[in-house]
Structure formats: C-alpha cells, structure tokens
Coordinates of C-alpha atoms in Angstrom, one line a residue:
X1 CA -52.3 42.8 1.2
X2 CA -49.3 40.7 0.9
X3 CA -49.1 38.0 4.1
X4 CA -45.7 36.8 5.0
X5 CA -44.7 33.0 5.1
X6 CA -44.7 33.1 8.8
X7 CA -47.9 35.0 8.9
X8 CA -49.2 32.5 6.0
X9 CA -47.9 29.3 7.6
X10 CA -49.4 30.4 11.1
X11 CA -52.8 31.3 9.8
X12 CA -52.7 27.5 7.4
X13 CA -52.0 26.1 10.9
X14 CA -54.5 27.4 12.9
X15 CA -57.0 26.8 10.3
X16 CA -55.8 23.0 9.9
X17 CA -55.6 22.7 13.7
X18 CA -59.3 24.2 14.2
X19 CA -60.6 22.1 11.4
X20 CA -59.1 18.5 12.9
X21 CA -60.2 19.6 16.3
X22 CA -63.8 20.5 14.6
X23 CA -63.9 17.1 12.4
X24 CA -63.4 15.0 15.4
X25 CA -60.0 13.5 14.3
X26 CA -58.3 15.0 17.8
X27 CA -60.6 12.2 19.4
X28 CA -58.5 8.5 19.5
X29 CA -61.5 7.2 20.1
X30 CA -63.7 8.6 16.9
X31 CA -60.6 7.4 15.1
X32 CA -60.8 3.7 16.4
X33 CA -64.4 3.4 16.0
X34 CA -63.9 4.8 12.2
X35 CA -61.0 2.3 11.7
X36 CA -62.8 -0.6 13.2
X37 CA -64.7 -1.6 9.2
X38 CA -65.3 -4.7 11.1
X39 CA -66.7 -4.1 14.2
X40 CA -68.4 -0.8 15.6
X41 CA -67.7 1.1 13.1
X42 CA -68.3 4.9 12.6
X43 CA -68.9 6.2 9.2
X44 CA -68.4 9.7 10.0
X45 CA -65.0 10.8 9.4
X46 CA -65.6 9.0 5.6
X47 CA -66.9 12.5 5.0
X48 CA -64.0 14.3 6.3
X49 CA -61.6 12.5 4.8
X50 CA -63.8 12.5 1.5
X51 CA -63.4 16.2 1.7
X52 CA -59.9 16.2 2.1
X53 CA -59.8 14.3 -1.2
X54 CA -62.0 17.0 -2.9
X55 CA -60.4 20.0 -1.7
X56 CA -56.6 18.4 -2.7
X57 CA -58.0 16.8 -6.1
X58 CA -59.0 20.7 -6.6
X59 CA -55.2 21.7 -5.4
X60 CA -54.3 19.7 -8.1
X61 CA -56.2 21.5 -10.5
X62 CA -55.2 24.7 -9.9
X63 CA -52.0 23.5 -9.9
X64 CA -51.9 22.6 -13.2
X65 CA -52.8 26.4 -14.1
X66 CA -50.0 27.7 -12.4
X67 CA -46.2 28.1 -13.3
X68 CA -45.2 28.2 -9.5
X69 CA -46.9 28.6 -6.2
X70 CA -47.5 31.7 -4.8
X71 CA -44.8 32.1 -1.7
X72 CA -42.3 29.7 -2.9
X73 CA -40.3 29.0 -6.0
X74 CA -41.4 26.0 -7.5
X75 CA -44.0 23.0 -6.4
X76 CA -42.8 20.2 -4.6
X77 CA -44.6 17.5 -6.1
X78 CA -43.7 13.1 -6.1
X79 CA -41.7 12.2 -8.7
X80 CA -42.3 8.5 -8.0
X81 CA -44.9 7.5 -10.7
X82 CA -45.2 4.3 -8.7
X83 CA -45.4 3.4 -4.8
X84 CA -41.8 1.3 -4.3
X85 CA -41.0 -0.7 -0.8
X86 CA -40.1 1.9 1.2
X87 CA -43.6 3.6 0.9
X88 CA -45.6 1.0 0.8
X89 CA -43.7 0.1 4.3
X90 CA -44.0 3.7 5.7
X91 CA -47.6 3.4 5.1
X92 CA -48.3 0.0 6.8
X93 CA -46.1 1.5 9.7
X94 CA -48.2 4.5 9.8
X95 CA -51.2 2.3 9.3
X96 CA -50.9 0.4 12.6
X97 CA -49.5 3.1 14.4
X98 CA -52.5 4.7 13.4
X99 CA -54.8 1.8 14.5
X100 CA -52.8 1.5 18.1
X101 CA -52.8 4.6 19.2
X102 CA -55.7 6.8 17.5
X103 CA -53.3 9.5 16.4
X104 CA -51.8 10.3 13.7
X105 CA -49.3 13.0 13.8
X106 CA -51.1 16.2 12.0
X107 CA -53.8 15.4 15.3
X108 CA -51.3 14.7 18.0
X109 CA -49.3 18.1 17.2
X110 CA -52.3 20.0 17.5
X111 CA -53.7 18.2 20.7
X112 CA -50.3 19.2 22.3
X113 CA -52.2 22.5 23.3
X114 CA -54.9 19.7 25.1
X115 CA -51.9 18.9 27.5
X116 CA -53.0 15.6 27.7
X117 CA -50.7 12.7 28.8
X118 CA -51.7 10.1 25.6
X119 CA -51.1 12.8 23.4
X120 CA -48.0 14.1 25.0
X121 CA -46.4 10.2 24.9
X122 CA -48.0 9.6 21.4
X123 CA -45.9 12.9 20.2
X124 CA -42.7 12.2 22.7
X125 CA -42.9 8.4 20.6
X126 CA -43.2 10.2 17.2
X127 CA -40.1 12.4 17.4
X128 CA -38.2 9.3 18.9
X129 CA -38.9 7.3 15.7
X130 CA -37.8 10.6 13.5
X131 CA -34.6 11.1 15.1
X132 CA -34.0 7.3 14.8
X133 CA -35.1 7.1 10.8
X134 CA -32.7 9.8 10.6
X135 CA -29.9 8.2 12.5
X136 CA -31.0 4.9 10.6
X137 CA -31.4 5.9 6.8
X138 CA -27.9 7.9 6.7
X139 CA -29.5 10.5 4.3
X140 CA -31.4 8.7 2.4
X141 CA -34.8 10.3 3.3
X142 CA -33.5 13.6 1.5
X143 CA -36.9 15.2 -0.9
X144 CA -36.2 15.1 -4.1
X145 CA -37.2 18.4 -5.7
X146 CA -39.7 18.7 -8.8

C-alpha cells in the first residue's frame, strides 16, 4: 500500500501531536519546571527529549543508506557546517520565548484543538513574529536545498 503525502503528512501529524500531548510537552507548566535547572526542576522530559535525539540520530543513519527519501525527491538537509549569527540568535530568541511562555511552537499548534486562551495568544504571537521576519529579512530566510 502506497500512502499519499497528504495521507502521510496527516498520519506524521497526528502521531507527533499524540506523542507531545502523551510526553507532557502540551503542559507550560511541565515545561517551566523542566527548564527551571536551578530551581524546582523536573527531570522528566530529559527522557523525552533524549529520545528524540535517538530516534533522529537513527534518521540519520538510515539516511545515509538511502539515495533519496521516500515521497520526495531529494533530502533537505543543513549545509551550514557551522552555527553563524543568525542561528545562534534564532535560538536564544526561541530559548526565552521558550522559558516565558512554556510553548514552543510544535506544542502550541497541537494544543490549538485544547481551545485554550494561552495557547490561542501564544500561537496568534507566533504567526505575528513570522509574518514580521518575513516582512523584515526581504527574502533572506529562503532554504537552501541539499
């Protein structure tokens, strides 16, 4: 049986929504207490995000078996063999939007089906600062393809 990429891309979200609602990353407050080394601090989603590592270090692996993915025409992959400014400045903004709010956006999109007002602002917030980067970085943000 051969899916299609909307059936594939449906059934990867559903699975990636069910597994941050499962790991307790849908919950700002799990995610503050994990973030908070210095303080409170739960341990718990170490192991999530220890599995995330494994199951993408063993992407990479397979990866490096295969000419080309299965339902697309080539990998899209970094090029950049070392983090420059603009990442390293994405990140730290990520980082303490991260910390501030409890979301980060793979969480907030699925908690939309929650309904619930901090998730609704954090995601309202989130496309605000896309459409502005875009507006701001004239093009620049364009992938570069492997």
């Amino acid at each position: 049986m051969t899916l299609s990429h909307p059936a594939t891309a449906l059934i990867s979200g559903l699975l990636f929504g069910f597994g941050l609602a499962l790991s307790g990353l849908m919950d700002p407050e799990r995610v503050l207490g994990f973030l908070d080394v210095a303080g409170a601090w739960d341990p718990s989603l170490a192991f999530v995000l220890g599995g995330a590592v494994g199951v993408s270090a063993l992407g990479y692996r397979l990866k490096a078996r295969r000419t080309r993915p299965w339902l697309a025409p080539r990998f899209e992959v970094p090029t950049h063999a070392r983090p420059d400014a603009r990442l390293l400045g994405g990140a730290a903004l990520f980082g303490v939007g991260w910390g501030l709010a409890g979301f980060c956006p793979g969480p907030a999109v699925a908690g939309l089906v929650l309904g619930l007002p901090p998730v609704l602002l954090f995601v309202a917030a989130m496309l605000v600062g896309m459409l502005l980067h875009r507006v701001t970085a004239g093009g620049r943000a364009v992938a570069r393809r492997a």
